[in-house]
mmCIF file of C-alpha atoms in Angstrom:
data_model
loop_
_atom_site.group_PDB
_atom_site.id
_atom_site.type_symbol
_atom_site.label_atom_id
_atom_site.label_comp_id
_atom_site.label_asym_id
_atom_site.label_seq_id
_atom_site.Cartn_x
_atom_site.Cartn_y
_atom_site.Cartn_z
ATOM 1 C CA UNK A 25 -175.764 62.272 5.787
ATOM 2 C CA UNK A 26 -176.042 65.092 8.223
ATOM 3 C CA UNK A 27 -176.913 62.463 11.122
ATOM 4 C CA UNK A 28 -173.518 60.756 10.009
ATOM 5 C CA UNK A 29 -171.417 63.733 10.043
ATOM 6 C CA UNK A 30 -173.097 64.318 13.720
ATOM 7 C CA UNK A 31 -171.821 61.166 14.835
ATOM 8 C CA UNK A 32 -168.818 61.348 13.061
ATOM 9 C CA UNK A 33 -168.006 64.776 14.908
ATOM 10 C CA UNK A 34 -168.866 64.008 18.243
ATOM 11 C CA UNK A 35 -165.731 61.252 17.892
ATOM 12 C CA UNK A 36 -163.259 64.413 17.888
ATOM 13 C CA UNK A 37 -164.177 64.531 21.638
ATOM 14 C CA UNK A 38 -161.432 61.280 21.440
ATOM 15 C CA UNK A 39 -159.048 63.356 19.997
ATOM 16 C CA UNK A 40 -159.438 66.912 21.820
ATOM 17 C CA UNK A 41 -159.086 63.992 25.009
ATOM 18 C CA UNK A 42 -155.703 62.794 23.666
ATOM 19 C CA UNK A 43 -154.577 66.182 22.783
ATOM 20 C CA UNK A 44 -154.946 67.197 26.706
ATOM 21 C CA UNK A 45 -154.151 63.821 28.460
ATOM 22 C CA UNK A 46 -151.559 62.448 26.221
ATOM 23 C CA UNK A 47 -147.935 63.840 27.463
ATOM 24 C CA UNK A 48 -146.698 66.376 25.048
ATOM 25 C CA UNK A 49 -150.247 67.157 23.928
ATOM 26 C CA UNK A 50 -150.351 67.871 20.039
ATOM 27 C CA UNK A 51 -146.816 67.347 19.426
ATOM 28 C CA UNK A 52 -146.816 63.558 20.287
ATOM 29 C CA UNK A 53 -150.092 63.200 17.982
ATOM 30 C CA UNK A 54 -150.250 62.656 14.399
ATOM 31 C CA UNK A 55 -153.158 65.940 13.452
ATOM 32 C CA UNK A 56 -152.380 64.897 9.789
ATOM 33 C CA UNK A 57 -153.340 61.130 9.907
ATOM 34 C CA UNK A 58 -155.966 61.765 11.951
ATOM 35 C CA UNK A 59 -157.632 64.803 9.639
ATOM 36 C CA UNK A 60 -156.836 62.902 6.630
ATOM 37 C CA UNK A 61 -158.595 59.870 8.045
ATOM 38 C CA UNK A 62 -161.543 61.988 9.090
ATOM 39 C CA UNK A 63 -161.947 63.136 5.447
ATOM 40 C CA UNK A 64 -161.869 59.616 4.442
ATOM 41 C CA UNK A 65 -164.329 58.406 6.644
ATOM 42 C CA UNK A 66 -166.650 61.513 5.442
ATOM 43 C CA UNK A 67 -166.174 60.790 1.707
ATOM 44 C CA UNK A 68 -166.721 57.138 2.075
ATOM 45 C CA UNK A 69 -170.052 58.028 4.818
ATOM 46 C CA UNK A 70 -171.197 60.491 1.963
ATOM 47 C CA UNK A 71 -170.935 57.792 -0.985
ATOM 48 C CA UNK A 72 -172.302 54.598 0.879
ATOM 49 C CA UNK A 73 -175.620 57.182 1.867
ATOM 50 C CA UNK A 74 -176.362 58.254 -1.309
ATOM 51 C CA UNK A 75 -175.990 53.713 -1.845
ATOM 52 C CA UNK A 76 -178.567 53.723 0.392
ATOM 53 C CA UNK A 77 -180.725 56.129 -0.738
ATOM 54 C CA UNK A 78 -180.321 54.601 -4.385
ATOM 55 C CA UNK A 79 -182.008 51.437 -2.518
ATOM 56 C CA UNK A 80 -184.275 52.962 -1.297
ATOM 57 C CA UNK A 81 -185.417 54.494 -4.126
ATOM 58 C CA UNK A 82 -185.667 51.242 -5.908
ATOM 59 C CA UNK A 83 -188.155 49.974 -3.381
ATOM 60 C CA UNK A 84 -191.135 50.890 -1.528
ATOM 61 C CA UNK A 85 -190.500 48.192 1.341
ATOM 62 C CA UNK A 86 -187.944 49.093 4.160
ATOM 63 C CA UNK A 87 -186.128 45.936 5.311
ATOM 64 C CA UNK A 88 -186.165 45.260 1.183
ATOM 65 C CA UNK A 89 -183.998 48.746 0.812
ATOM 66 C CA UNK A 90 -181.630 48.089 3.873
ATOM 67 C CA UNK A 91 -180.642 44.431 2.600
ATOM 68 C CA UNK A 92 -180.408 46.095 -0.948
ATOM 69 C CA UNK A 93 -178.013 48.756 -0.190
ATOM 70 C CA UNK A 94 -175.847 46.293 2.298
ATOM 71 C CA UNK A 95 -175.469 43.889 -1.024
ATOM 72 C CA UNK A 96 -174.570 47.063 -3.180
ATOM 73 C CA UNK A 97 -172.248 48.276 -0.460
ATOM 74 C CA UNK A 98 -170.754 45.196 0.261
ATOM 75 C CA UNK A 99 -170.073 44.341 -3.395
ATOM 76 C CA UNK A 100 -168.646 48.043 -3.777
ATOM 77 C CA UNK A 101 -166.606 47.183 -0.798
ATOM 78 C CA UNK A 102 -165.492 43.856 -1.465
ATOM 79 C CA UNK A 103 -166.345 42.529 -4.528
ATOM 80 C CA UNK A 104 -163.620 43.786 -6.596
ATOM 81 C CA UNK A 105 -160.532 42.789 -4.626
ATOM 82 C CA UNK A 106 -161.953 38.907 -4.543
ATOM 83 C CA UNK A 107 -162.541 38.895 -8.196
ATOM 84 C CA UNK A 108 -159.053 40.483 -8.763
ATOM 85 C CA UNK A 109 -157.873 38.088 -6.614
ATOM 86 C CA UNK A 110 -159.752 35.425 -8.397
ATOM 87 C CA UNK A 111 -158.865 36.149 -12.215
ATOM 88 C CA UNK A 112 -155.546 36.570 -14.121
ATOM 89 C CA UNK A 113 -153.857 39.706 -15.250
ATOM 90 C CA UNK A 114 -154.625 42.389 -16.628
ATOM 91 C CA UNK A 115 -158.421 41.819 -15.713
ATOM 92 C CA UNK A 116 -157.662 41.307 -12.075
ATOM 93 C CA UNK A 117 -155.472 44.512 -11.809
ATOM 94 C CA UNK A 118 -158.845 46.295 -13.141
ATOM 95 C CA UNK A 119 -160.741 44.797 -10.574
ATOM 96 C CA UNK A 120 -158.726 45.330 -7.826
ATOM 97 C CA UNK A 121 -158.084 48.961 -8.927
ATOM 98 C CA UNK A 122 -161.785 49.581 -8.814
ATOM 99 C CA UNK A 123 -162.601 48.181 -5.354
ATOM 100 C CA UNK A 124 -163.153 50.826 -2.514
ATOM 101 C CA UNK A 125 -161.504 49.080 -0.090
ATOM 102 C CA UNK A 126 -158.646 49.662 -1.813
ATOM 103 C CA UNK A 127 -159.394 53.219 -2.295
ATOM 104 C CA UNK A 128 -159.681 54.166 1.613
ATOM 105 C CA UNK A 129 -156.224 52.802 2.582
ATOM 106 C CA UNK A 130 -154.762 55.754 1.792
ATOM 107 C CA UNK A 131 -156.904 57.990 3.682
ATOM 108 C CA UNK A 132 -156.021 55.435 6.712
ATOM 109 C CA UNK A 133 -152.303 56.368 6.160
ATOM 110 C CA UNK A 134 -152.308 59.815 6.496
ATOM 111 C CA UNK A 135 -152.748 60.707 2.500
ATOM 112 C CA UNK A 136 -155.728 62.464 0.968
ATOM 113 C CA UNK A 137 -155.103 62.163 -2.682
ATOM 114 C CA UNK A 138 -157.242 63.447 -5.369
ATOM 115 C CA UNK A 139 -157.516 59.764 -7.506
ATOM 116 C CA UNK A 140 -159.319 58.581 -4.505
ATOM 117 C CA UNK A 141 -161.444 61.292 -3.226
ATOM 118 C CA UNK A 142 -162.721 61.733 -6.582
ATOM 119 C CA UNK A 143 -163.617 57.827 -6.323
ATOM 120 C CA UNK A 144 -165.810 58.448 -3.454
ATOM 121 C CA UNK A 145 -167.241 61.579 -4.564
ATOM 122 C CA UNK A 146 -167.817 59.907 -8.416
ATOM 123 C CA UNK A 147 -169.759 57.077 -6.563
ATOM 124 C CA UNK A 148 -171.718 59.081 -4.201
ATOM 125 C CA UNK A 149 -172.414 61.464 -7.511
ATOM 126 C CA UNK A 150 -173.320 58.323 -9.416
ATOM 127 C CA UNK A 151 -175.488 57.011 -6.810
ATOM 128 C CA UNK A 152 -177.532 60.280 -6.801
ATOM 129 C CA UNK A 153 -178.028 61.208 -9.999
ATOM 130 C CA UNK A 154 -179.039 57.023 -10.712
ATOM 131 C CA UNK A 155 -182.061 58.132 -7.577
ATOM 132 C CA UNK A 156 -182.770 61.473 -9.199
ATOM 133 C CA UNK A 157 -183.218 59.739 -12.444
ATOM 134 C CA UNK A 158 -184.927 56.775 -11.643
ATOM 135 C CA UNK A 159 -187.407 59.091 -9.416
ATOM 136 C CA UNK A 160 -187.694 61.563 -12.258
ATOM 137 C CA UNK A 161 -188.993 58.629 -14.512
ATOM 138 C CA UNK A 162 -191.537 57.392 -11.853
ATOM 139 C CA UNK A 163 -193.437 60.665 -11.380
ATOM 140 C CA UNK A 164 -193.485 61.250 -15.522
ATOM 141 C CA UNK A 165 -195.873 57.742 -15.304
#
């Protein structure tokens, strides 16, 4: 997670760029949507790493972990909004209300809300107490 955030930081070169080549510097750029995007993209970084370290906790083999967590994250991602599209109401409302795909849009339109960030944080939480458990219960044996 920290390499993420490392990468994800040394984009804000971009927008300290903008903010001294763009005519009118901050004024003509949008600091909200752009922070609130940021904190988006660190939620959903945070919750699709502890995904992967779930995997990887489920299996000693690495290419076995990395094609586990992209089916867990993909599903996460975009399993709910096809099977919402896919069933009737009220069911596909449900699904489509739990997909995170759904969840980041706001983030990408300037709005950090609390019903979504606690989404992301719930799942990353999820994901790390489901390791923490499951690697609790394999050192007991």
């Amino acid at each position: 997670f920290t390499f993420y955030l490392l990468l994800l930081a040394t984009t804000l070169v971009y927008v300290a760029l903008l903010a001294v080549y763009v005519p009118g510097h901050l004024a003509s750029l949008d600091l909200g949507l752009i922070g609130a995007t940021y904190v988006g993209l660190v939620l959903v970084g945070g919750a699709a790493t502890a995904i992967g370290v779930l995997a990887a906790s489920l299996t000693q083999r690495q290419i076995v972990a990395f094609f586990l967590a992209l089916a867990m994250l993909l599903i996460t991602w975009y399993a709910s909004p096809l099977i919402g599209f896919l069933t009737q109401p009220p069911s596909s409302q449900l699904f489509q209300y739990a997909g995170a795909s759904n969840r980041f849009q706001s983030f990408s339109l300037g709005q950090v809300t609390l019903k979504d960030t606690v989404y992301f944080l719930s799942l990353g939480f999820a994901a790390l107490f489901l390791t923490a458990t499951l690697l609790s219960a394999r050192r007991r044996r």
